Amino acid sequence: MVVASVALVGVVVALAYAWLCVAFRERLALAHKIPGPYVYPVIGNLYLLWHAVRGFDWVFQEAWRRSEHYPRRVAKIMALHRVAVAVWSPEDVEVILSSAQCNEKAKEYRFFQPWLGDGLLISKGDHWRSHRKLIAPTFHVHVLKQFVHLFHRNSEMLCRRLEAVTARTIDIHDYVAEATVDMLLETAMGVRRDTQKNTFEYAMAVVKMCAVLHRRALSPWLWWDFLFGLSGEGRKQRRLLDTIHDQTREVLRVRRAERASGLRDALYKRALAEDADALRADAAARNPEETGISYGQSAGLRDDLDDEYGLKKRVLFLDQMLDAADDDNALTEKEVEEEVTTIMFEGHDTTAAASSFFLCLMGVHRDVQQRCVAELREIFGDSDRPPSFQDTLEMKYLERCIMETLRLFPPVPLIARHVSKNVRLASGYVVPESTTVVIPPFLLHRDPDMFPNAEQFDPDNFLPERCGDRHYYAFIPFSAGPRSCVGRKYAMLKLKILLSTILRKLEVHADVPEKDFKLVGDIILKRKEGFPCRFVPRKRPSRTGMAG
Ligand code: HEM
C-alpha cells in the first residue's frame, strides 16, 4: 500500500514536471543557455537554500565566492519553471536598469507588502509613475538646501551623545540609526523630534524587520503566506509592524495638527530664523549652474531629480503628500500612510548603514581620516561655525571617501527586477520573459576592470580623472535609470553634514580592518558583529601647527 502511494506520488510529480517542461519550454531553453550551478530535475537549484542553515553571513560569503566562477558576470538559478538571473557587468546592468520593460520590481518584493503597502519602493505601473511625479520634486536640491541647518543641529546632538561615551567601544550603528530617524522627521516630515516618542525603538524595529524579511526570503517553507502567518517569524513581523506603523501614524497626527492650527511650515520658518546668517551666506555663494552633490560618475545620468520643477515649488515631502490628499484628492489616506512608511524606512536605515561603514573605515584608515580633517580645516579654519550648503560643495575629499564607502559596502546590496518580455543582454544571453533579474551592486562595484585593486579602500577611485572613462553603470549605489533612488541627493547632503560634523569634533578609532568584516547581505547591508568604534575628542589645531 505504502509502495503504491509513493509510486503514485512519483508519477504525479513526474507528470506535473513534464507538463511544466513542455508548457515553459521556450523560457527554460533560454535559461539553460545561461551559465549557473548544476540544475537538478524538479528541485532545480533549491538545494542551494539549505546553505542558509550555516548562517546568513555564510550565504553572503558563499555567493560572493561562487560569483568568481562566472567570468562573464552572468549566472542563473532555477527551480521548476521559475528562473532568476544575476547580472553584474556594467553593460548588462545598463540594459536592465535603463529598459522600460524592466521597470517593475521582482515578485519577491511582495514580502514587503504588509510593511510598505504600495509605497514607491515596490509599487508599479501608473500608480508608481504618478506617485514618483509627486514625490521626486520634494527631494530636489533646492528643497534640500533648507535642511542644512537641521542636519547640522541633529549632528551636533549626536556628537554630544558620543562625547558622553568617549574612549568606550560602542556600536556606532545604534547611535547613527536614531540620529538619522530624527533628521528625517525634522526635514522631510517637518515634525520636531521631541513630538515623537521613542525613535530608537522605531529604528531597531526596522533593523529587526529587515532581518525577518531576509530570513523569509531564504526559507522556502515561509514563502507561503499562510504558513508564514502561523510561524514564529510571522508573529514577530506582526509585533514589529505595530511599532513601525504606530510611528507613521504619530508623524501624520502631529503634522496634521500643526497644519490645522496654522503652523504649516512653522518648523522651517523657525529654523530659517535660527540660521539666517548661514543661509544668507549660502544664497550669496550660490552658483545657478551648480546643483552640487555629485555621486561619482553616475552624476552624468540626469533624471527626474534634476528637473527644474523643484525650483518652482519647495514643499516638504509630507506636506506634498497631505496637500495631495486634502486639497486635490490625488491620494487616499492609505496611500499617504504607505508613502510615509516607505520614506521613513528608505530614508534612514540606508544612511545609517552608510555612516556606520564610513566611520569604521575612517577608524582603521587613520591617514585618510587625517586628510578629511585637513580638508575640513581648510574650509572652516578653527571656527566652530555651522556648515553652509556651499561648504558641502567644497568637501571634495570627504565626498570621495563617502563614495568609496558606498562602492565597497553599498547599503542596498541587491536590486531585483521583474522582466516581462525576453531581454537580450549586452553579453549576448537572452533573459527569458517572467524572470527575476538580480543586480548585486556589491559585486558590480568590485569589478577589477573598473576599479584597479577593487578590494582595497581607495578614495582616489573617485578622482575626476579616474571617473571620466569609467562606465556610468559601474557604480550604482543608488541604482540608476527611472527607478533610481529618489533620496540620493538628500542622502549625500545628510551624510556630508553628519560625517563632517563628527570628524570636526571627534577622532574615530576602530580595530577591525575591512577584509575581516563579517558581512550580512540583509535587505540593508550590515556587519554580523555590529560596528564597533571608539571616539576621542579631537584636539583643536594650535596656531603654529596641526594637532591630530
Ligand atoms: C546612502 C543612502 C541610500 C542608498 C544607498 C539608497 C539606495 C537605493 C537603491 C539602490 C534604490 C533602488 C532599490 C531597488 O530598485 O530595489 C533606492 C530606491 C529608493 N530610495 Fe534610496 N537610498 C538611500 C537613501 C535614501 C533616502 C535618504 C531616501 C528618502 C529620503 C530614499 C528613498 C528611496 C525611495 C523612495 C526609493 C524607491 C524609488 C522608486 O522606486 O521610484 N533613499 N534607494
XYZ file of C-alpha atoms and ligand atoms in Angstrom:
591
model
C 0.000 0.000 0.000
C 2.771 2.429 1.025
C 4.793 1.490 -2.050
C 1.773 2.074 -4.268
C 1.147 5.502 -2.708
C 4.785 6.535 -3.122
C 4.712 5.328 -6.720
C 1.507 7.297 -7.341
C 3.006 10.478 -5.896
C 6.116 9.860 -8.029
C 4.028 9.534 -11.183
C 2.019 12.692 -10.394
C 5.221 14.686 -9.749
C 6.840 13.334 -12.929
C 3.747 14.212 -15.000
C 3.471 17.694 -13.489
C 7.174 18.249 -14.099
C 6.881 17.006 -17.694
C 3.931 19.366 -18.232
C 5.927 22.344 -16.902
C 8.856 21.424 -19.165
C 6.565 21.445 -22.199
C 4.453 24.454 -21.238
C 7.517 26.622 -20.499
C 9.969 25.038 -22.953
C 10.980 28.343 -24.605
C 11.676 30.034 -21.281
C 13.587 27.009 -19.975
C 15.610 26.630 -23.182
C 16.777 30.254 -22.956
C 17.517 29.879 -19.250
C 19.591 26.731 -19.770
C 21.921 28.660 -22.113
C 22.881 30.982 -19.244
C 25.681 29.624 -17.038
C 24.857 28.667 -13.462
C 25.250 25.974 -10.815
C 24.095 22.420 -11.642
C 20.299 22.203 -12.103
C 18.675 19.018 -10.720
C 15.336 17.844 -12.157
C 12.309 19.185 -10.214
C 14.186 20.907 -7.352
C 16.484 22.788 -9.726
C 18.824 24.880 -7.560
C 16.621 24.963 -4.462
C 19.247 22.809 -2.730
C 21.421 25.943 -2.510
C 18.990 27.401 0.021
C 19.926 24.682 2.511
C 23.182 26.562 2.953
C 21.118 29.098 4.889
C 21.319 26.808 7.924
C 25.002 27.744 8.141
C 24.067 31.380 8.788
C 23.245 34.365 6.636
C 26.755 35.763 6.721
C 27.892 32.422 5.309
C 25.303 32.616 2.487
C 26.651 36.024 1.557
C 30.295 34.902 1.570
C 29.399 31.771 -0.417
C 27.518 33.738 -3.112
C 30.471 36.121 -3.328
C 32.943 33.211 -3.643
C 30.837 31.409 -6.258
C 30.474 34.593 -8.349
C 34.134 34.118 -9.327
C 33.125 31.010 -11.285
C 31.253 33.222 -13.762
C 33.777 35.423 -15.587
C 31.083 36.862 -17.904
C 29.365 38.157 -14.801
C 26.013 36.495 -15.555
C 24.587 33.462 -13.727
C 21.183 31.896 -13.351
C 19.453 29.725 -10.787
C 16.148 27.965 -11.380
C 13.534 25.682 -9.855
C 10.708 24.109 -11.866
C 9.753 26.822 -14.414
C 10.945 29.776 -12.276
C 14.201 31.449 -13.271
C 16.351 34.117 -11.605
C 19.303 35.642 -13.425
C 22.022 37.679 -11.720
C 23.955 40.206 -13.826
C 26.918 42.212 -12.546
C 28.746 43.671 -15.536
C 28.089 47.406 -16.152
C 26.970 46.744 -19.740
C 24.335 44.168 -18.750
C 23.245 46.227 -15.749
C 22.674 49.180 -18.064
C 20.438 47.083 -20.337
C 18.243 46.129 -17.381
C 18.107 49.381 -15.438
C 17.520 51.615 -18.427
C 14.854 49.431 -20.042
C 11.166 50.319 -19.705
C 10.418 46.573 -19.819
C 12.352 46.077 -16.598
C 10.783 48.869 -14.583
C 8.795 46.592 -12.331
C 10.166 45.267 -9.048
C 10.665 41.499 -8.729
C 7.768 39.415 -7.389
C 9.831 38.643 -4.288
C 9.303 42.259 -3.117
C 5.772 41.148 -2.184
C 7.232 40.197 1.202
C 7.490 43.981 1.823
C 3.756 44.444 1.171
C 2.477 44.161 4.775
C 5.061 46.775 5.761
C 5.209 49.268 2.868
C 1.889 48.554 1.137
C 2.022 50.093 -2.324
C 4.671 52.656 -1.405
C 7.073 53.990 -4.025
C 9.724 51.321 -3.450
C 7.551 48.429 -4.569
C 4.597 49.892 -6.477
C 4.288 49.586 -10.247
C 2.637 50.962 -13.383
C 0.629 54.179 -13.312
C 0.376 54.098 -9.518
C 4.193 54.242 -9.251
C 4.529 56.827 -12.061
C 2.026 59.291 -10.587
C 3.427 58.949 -7.051
C 7.019 59.356 -8.257
C 5.959 62.567 -10.025
C 4.552 63.879 -6.751
C 7.469 62.797 -4.565
C 10.590 63.455 -6.688
C 10.332 67.291 -6.571
C 10.316 67.185 -2.759
C 13.891 65.812 -2.861
C 15.170 68.362 -5.385
C 18.385 70.071 -4.327
C 16.608 73.426 -3.948
C 14.357 71.897 -1.302
C 17.288 70.149 0.358
C 19.210 73.388 0.883
C 16.634 74.294 3.536
C 17.690 71.237 5.532
C 21.389 72.058 6.015
C 20.984 73.639 9.455
C 18.573 70.895 10.632
C 21.006 68.181 9.599
C 23.734 70.068 11.425
C 21.739 70.620 14.609
C 20.956 66.915 14.824
C 24.586 66.017 14.046
C 25.706 68.230 16.927
C 23.272 66.435 19.229
C 24.751 63.117 18.136
C 28.269 64.424 18.829
C 27.205 65.346 22.361
C 25.979 61.787 22.890
C 29.241 60.412 21.534
C 31.245 62.759 23.760
C 29.498 61.181 26.738
C 30.852 57.740 25.802
C 34.361 58.629 24.634
C 37.081 56.002 24.942
C 34.448 53.234 25.230
C 33.891 50.843 22.326
C 30.320 51.292 21.123
C 28.239 50.011 18.228
C 28.028 53.252 16.263
C 25.072 51.968 14.236
C 22.816 52.234 17.312
C 23.683 55.912 17.607
C 23.505 56.955 13.977
C 20.294 54.982 13.343
C 18.447 57.083 15.924
C 20.039 60.301 14.649
C 19.098 59.570 11.027
C 15.467 58.912 12.033
C 15.425 62.215 13.919
C 16.834 64.050 10.897
C 14.242 62.528 8.624
C 11.439 63.554 10.990
C 12.660 67.127 11.199
C 13.347 67.569 7.473
C 11.210 65.545 5.043
C 8.380 65.133 7.570
C 8.599 68.588 9.126
C 7.841 67.398 12.681
C 10.026 68.133 15.670
C 11.849 65.180 17.084
C 10.596 65.957 20.604
C 6.976 65.457 19.483
C 7.773 61.775 18.842
C 8.014 59.022 21.440
C 10.908 56.634 21.056
C 12.671 56.936 17.737
C 15.358 54.452 18.842
C 12.694 51.791 19.321
C 11.405 52.540 15.815
C 14.940 52.350 14.304
C 15.574 48.994 15.988
C 12.181 47.651 14.845
C 13.227 48.454 11.253
C 16.531 46.593 11.662
C 14.699 43.541 13.077
C 12.029 43.724 10.380
C 14.703 43.619 7.642
C 16.129 40.505 9.323
C 12.665 38.845 9.340
C 12.234 39.567 5.602
C 15.695 38.247 4.894
C 15.084 35.010 6.805
C 11.772 34.606 4.990
C 13.360 35.103 1.569
C 15.883 32.353 2.338
C 13.365 29.892 3.825
C 11.148 28.441 1.045
C 8.681 26.987 3.581
C 7.906 30.564 4.720
C 7.142 31.840 1.212
C 3.545 30.660 1.595
C 1.658 33.455 3.420
C -0.488 31.008 5.378
C 2.464 29.112 6.865
C 4.391 32.312 7.453
C 1.426 33.772 9.348
C 1.454 30.767 11.695
C 5.224 30.765 12.199
C 7.266 32.488 14.899
C 8.689 34.798 12.229
C 5.153 35.779 11.210
C 4.268 36.630 14.826
C 7.468 38.631 15.195
C 6.645 40.535 11.997
C 3.198 41.489 13.327
C 4.715 42.865 16.556
C 7.391 44.839 14.692
C 4.872 46.247 12.227
C 2.789 47.546 15.142
C 5.773 49.626 16.279
C 6.636 50.761 12.743
C 3.087 51.713 11.701
C 2.461 53.444 15.056
C 5.392 55.715 14.244
C 3.916 56.583 10.822
C 0.518 57.362 12.335
C 2.090 59.509 15.031
C 4.057 61.530 12.470
C 0.885 62.082 10.458
C -1.112 63.043 13.537
C 1.417 65.656 14.645
C 1.881 67.211 11.222
C -1.850 67.319 10.575
C -2.410 69.007 13.946
C 0.270 71.606 13.127
C -1.307 72.299 9.766
C -4.769 72.577 11.322
C -3.520 75.123 13.844
C -1.985 77.247 11.101
C 1.558 76.143 11.929
C 2.260 74.832 8.454
C 5.927 75.339 7.665
C 6.440 76.585 11.231
C 9.458 74.412 11.757
C 11.048 75.527 8.531
C 10.427 79.201 9.310
C 11.792 78.827 12.845
C 14.874 77.088 11.525
C 15.360 79.802 8.925
C 15.348 82.404 11.645
C 17.799 80.376 13.751
C 20.246 80.052 10.945
C 19.530 83.125 8.875
C 23.174 84.141 8.574
C 24.337 80.789 7.304
C 21.518 80.686 4.783
C 22.242 84.248 3.607
C 25.901 83.360 3.091
C 24.812 80.282 1.249
C 22.485 82.259 -1.017
C 25.261 84.765 -1.755
C 27.616 81.977 -2.758
C 25.031 80.139 -4.812
C 26.013 79.434 -8.353
C 22.954 78.749 -10.525
C 24.971 76.271 -12.591
C 25.970 74.301 -9.532
C 23.344 71.833 -8.410
C 26.037 70.275 -6.228
C 26.022 66.876 -4.591
C 27.617 64.551 -7.038
C 27.706 60.823 -6.592
C 30.517 59.568 -8.736
C 30.427 59.137 -12.449
C 26.695 58.408 -12.212
C 26.402 62.203 -11.953
C 26.364 62.091 -15.748
C 22.996 60.341 -15.614
C 20.354 63.034 -15.429
C 16.869 62.108 -14.271
C 13.742 63.462 -12.638
C 15.686 64.741 -9.602
C 17.485 67.147 -11.924
C 14.332 68.627 -13.467
C 13.763 72.275 -12.824
C 10.238 71.874 -11.413
C 11.870 71.631 -7.998
C 12.792 75.277 -8.397
C 9.210 76.450 -8.614
C 7.734 74.557 -5.679
C 9.658 73.966 -2.478
C 7.357 71.824 -0.445
C 8.367 69.317 2.225
C 7.688 65.690 1.354
C 4.985 65.208 3.972
C 3.215 68.471 3.140
C 3.184 67.475 -0.509
C 1.508 64.186 0.471
C -1.041 65.883 2.714
C -1.790 68.592 0.130
C -2.380 65.864 -2.447
C -4.749 64.083 -0.071
C -6.572 67.072 1.482
C -6.719 69.608 -1.342
C -6.519 67.648 -4.590
C -7.880 64.227 -3.592
C -4.958 62.824 -5.583
C -4.003 60.441 -2.777
C -6.079 58.429 -0.339
C -5.315 58.325 3.375
C -3.927 54.812 2.959
C -1.636 55.907 0.135
C -0.271 58.760 2.243
C 0.475 56.309 5.081
C 2.224 53.916 2.697
C 4.440 56.618 1.226
C 5.344 57.978 4.663
C 6.216 54.474 5.884
C 8.343 53.937 2.760
C 10.299 57.180 3.102
C 10.722 56.629 6.857
C 12.382 53.277 6.091
C 14.390 54.100 2.944
C 15.348 57.483 4.283
C 17.058 56.394 7.471
C 18.334 52.798 7.510
C 20.340 53.229 4.290
C 22.121 56.347 5.546
C 22.641 54.757 8.986
C 24.444 51.820 7.337
C 26.497 54.114 5.084
C 27.582 56.298 8.041
C 28.438 53.265 10.177
C 30.616 51.703 7.466
C 32.234 55.077 6.805
C 33.153 55.677 10.453
C 34.573 52.147 10.849
C 36.690 52.653 7.708
C 37.928 56.033 8.965
C 38.797 54.408 12.282
C 41.036 51.911 10.520
C 42.442 54.199 7.772
C 43.727 56.942 10.035
C 45.715 58.591 7.222
C 42.505 59.010 5.190
C 40.702 60.369 8.254
C 43.545 62.856 8.690
C 43.158 64.063 5.087
C 39.403 64.569 5.620
C 40.117 66.598 8.744
C 42.746 68.659 6.913
C 40.191 69.448 4.201
C 37.603 70.446 6.822
C 40.172 72.723 8.458
C 40.789 74.408 5.132
C 37.066 75.076 4.838
C 36.283 76.065 8.421
C 39.680 77.119 9.836
C 39.493 76.631 13.594
C 35.991 78.073 13.800
C 33.012 76.100 15.147
C 30.604 77.717 12.699
C 27.875 75.547 11.204
C 28.306 74.415 7.609
C 26.507 76.094 4.726
C 25.355 74.351 1.582
C 28.311 75.936 -0.214
C 30.711 74.362 2.314
C 29.371 70.927 1.480
C 30.336 71.515 -2.158
C 33.922 72.139 -1.004
C 34.086 68.803 0.834
C 35.528 67.046 -2.209
C 37.805 64.587 -0.428
C 35.118 63.699 2.123
C 32.746 63.075 -0.782
C 35.278 60.726 -2.394
C 35.565 58.832 0.900
C 31.769 58.527 1.142
C 31.558 57.242 -2.419
C 34.366 54.768 -1.847
C 32.451 53.534 1.226
C 29.301 53.154 -0.895
C 31.347 51.303 -3.517
C 32.763 48.698 -1.156
C 29.734 48.490 1.128
C 26.627 49.553 -0.819
C 23.806 49.792 1.753
C 21.408 48.163 -0.737
C 23.433 45.087 -1.732
C 20.803 43.643 -4.116
C 18.327 45.174 -6.556
C 15.791 42.867 -8.204
C 13.527 43.413 -11.207
C 10.789 41.511 -12.966
C 11.395 41.143 -16.700
C 8.089 40.940 -18.536
C 9.462 40.167 -22.044
C 12.595 38.450 -23.355
C 15.549 40.830 -22.993
C 18.858 40.420 -24.836
C 21.783 41.379 -22.609
C 24.934 43.096 -23.848
C 26.766 39.849 -23.080
C 24.584 38.095 -25.690
C 22.480 35.944 -23.334
C 18.709 36.323 -23.504
C 16.859 36.715 -20.215
C 13.522 34.947 -20.738
C 10.209 36.668 -20.002
C 8.768 36.377 -16.462
C 12.224 36.162 -14.916
C 13.599 37.822 -11.803
C 16.782 39.705 -12.619
C 19.039 40.349 -9.660
C 21.636 43.111 -9.756
C 24.150 42.952 -6.906
C 25.863 46.382 -6.649
C 28.155 44.703 -4.121
C 29.726 42.538 -6.869
C 29.370 45.104 -9.649
C 31.403 47.602 -7.600
C 34.245 45.123 -7.180
C 34.958 44.651 -10.875
C 38.761 44.874 -11.273
C 38.339 46.113 -14.864
C 36.553 49.171 -13.496
C 38.391 49.608 -10.200
C 42.034 48.510 -10.078
C 42.665 46.973 -6.625
C 38.913 46.600 -6.380
C 39.026 45.087 -2.872
C 41.070 47.970 -1.420
C 39.623 51.100 0.184
C 40.967 53.878 -2.044
C 39.040 57.179 -2.177
C 41.131 58.183 -5.209
C 38.966 55.806 -7.238
C 36.659 58.823 -7.443
C 39.182 61.377 -8.631
C 37.565 63.099 -11.651
C 40.311 61.813 -13.958
C 39.646 58.208 -12.874
C 35.854 58.536 -13.238
C 35.994 60.117 -16.700
C 36.267 56.963 -18.768
C 34.506 54.584 -16.420
C 31.191 53.069 -17.465
C 28.282 55.021 -15.923
C 26.757 51.821 -14.565
C 29.957 50.594 -12.866
C 28.986 52.432 -9.672
C 25.287 52.477 -8.788
C 24.822 52.559 -5.000
C 21.569 54.457 -5.612
C 20.573 52.293 -8.575
C 20.100 54.163 -11.880
C 17.502 54.778 -14.554
C 13.842 55.681 -13.993
C 13.642 53.756 -10.677
C 16.797 55.203 -9.187
C 16.780 56.299 -5.561
C 14.585 59.337 -5.128
C 16.510 60.338 -1.982
C 20.072 60.127 -3.246
C 20.826 63.857 -3.158
C 19.188 64.099 0.240
C 21.364 61.166 1.371
C 24.632 62.666 0.115
C 23.896 66.030 1.729
C 22.902 64.426 5.017
C 25.983 62.177 5.014
C 28.328 65.074 4.308
C 26.934 67.188 7.139
C 26.649 64.354 9.642
C 30.105 62.914 8.977
C 31.929 66.235 8.680
C 30.402 67.398 11.974
C 31.560 64.215 13.713
C 35.077 64.383 12.233
C 35.464 68.066 13.165
C 34.799 67.246 16.817
C 35.910 63.676 17.370
C 38.648 61.276 16.352
C 37.350 57.867 15.445
C 39.245 54.639 16.166
C 38.390 51.111 15.038
C 40.411 47.913 15.127
C 38.853 45.563 12.568
C 40.193 46.019 9.013
C 37.580 45.839 6.282
C 38.837 42.492 4.969
C 37.693 40.972 8.288
C 34.183 42.492 8.287
C 31.619 39.662 8.544
C 29.044 40.962 6.100
C 25.376 40.031 6.171
C 23.651 40.683 2.843
C 20.417 41.635 4.530
C 17.910 43.988 2.806
C 20.348 46.635 4.014
C 23.996 45.519 4.203
C 25.176 45.048 7.800
C 28.055 43.540 9.762
C 27.330 40.467 11.841
C 29.470 41.797 14.682
C 27.951 45.286 14.583
C 30.020 48.436 14.014
C 32.470 48.723 16.918
C 34.219 52.122 17.168
C 35.763 54.378 19.815
C 35.606 58.158 19.805
C 38.053 60.623 21.363
C 37.596 64.427 21.466
C 39.683 65.982 18.713
C 42.323 68.460 19.815
C 41.966 71.912 18.329
C 44.802 72.864 15.967
C 47.441 75.096 17.538
C 48.213 78.351 15.741
C 51.649 77.050 14.761
C 50.758 73.600 13.546
C 48.051 70.977 13.217
C 47.094 68.720 16.086
C 45.826 65.167 15.463
C 23.005 56.040 1.345
C 21.706 56.141 1.264
C 20.829 55.460 0.250
C 21.097 54.436 -0.597
C 22.408 53.688 -0.773
C 19.892 54.165 -1.341
C 19.786 53.208 -2.332
C 18.642 52.976 -3.054
C 18.529 51.990 -4.095
C 19.642 51.056 -4.553
C 17.270 52.035 -4.571
C 16.660 51.143 -5.655
C 16.143 49.922 -4.941
C 15.592 48.902 -5.865
O 15.461 49.123 -7.085
O 15.246 47.836 -5.329
C 16.563 53.058 -3.830
C 15.242 53.388 -4.038
C 14.579 54.317 -3.286
N 15.109 55.122 -2.318
Fe 17.024 55.136 -1.686
N 18.914 55.011 -0.914
C 19.448 55.832 0.041
C 18.796 56.842 0.704
C 17.501 57.192 0.513
C 16.843 58.288 1.167
C 17.536 59.225 2.148
C 15.546 58.276 0.761
C 14.422 59.206 1.117
C 14.521 60.210 1.929
C 15.395 57.184 -0.179
C 14.219 56.851 -0.805
C 14.111 55.892 -1.800
C 12.868 55.567 -2.474
C 11.507 56.171 -2.192
C 13.167 54.591 -3.420
C 12.207 53.947 -4.424
C 12.258 54.779 -5.718
C 11.392 54.235 -6.842
O 11.227 53.020 -6.962
O 10.902 55.065 -7.611
N 16.593 56.549 -0.300
N 17.420 53.606 -2.917
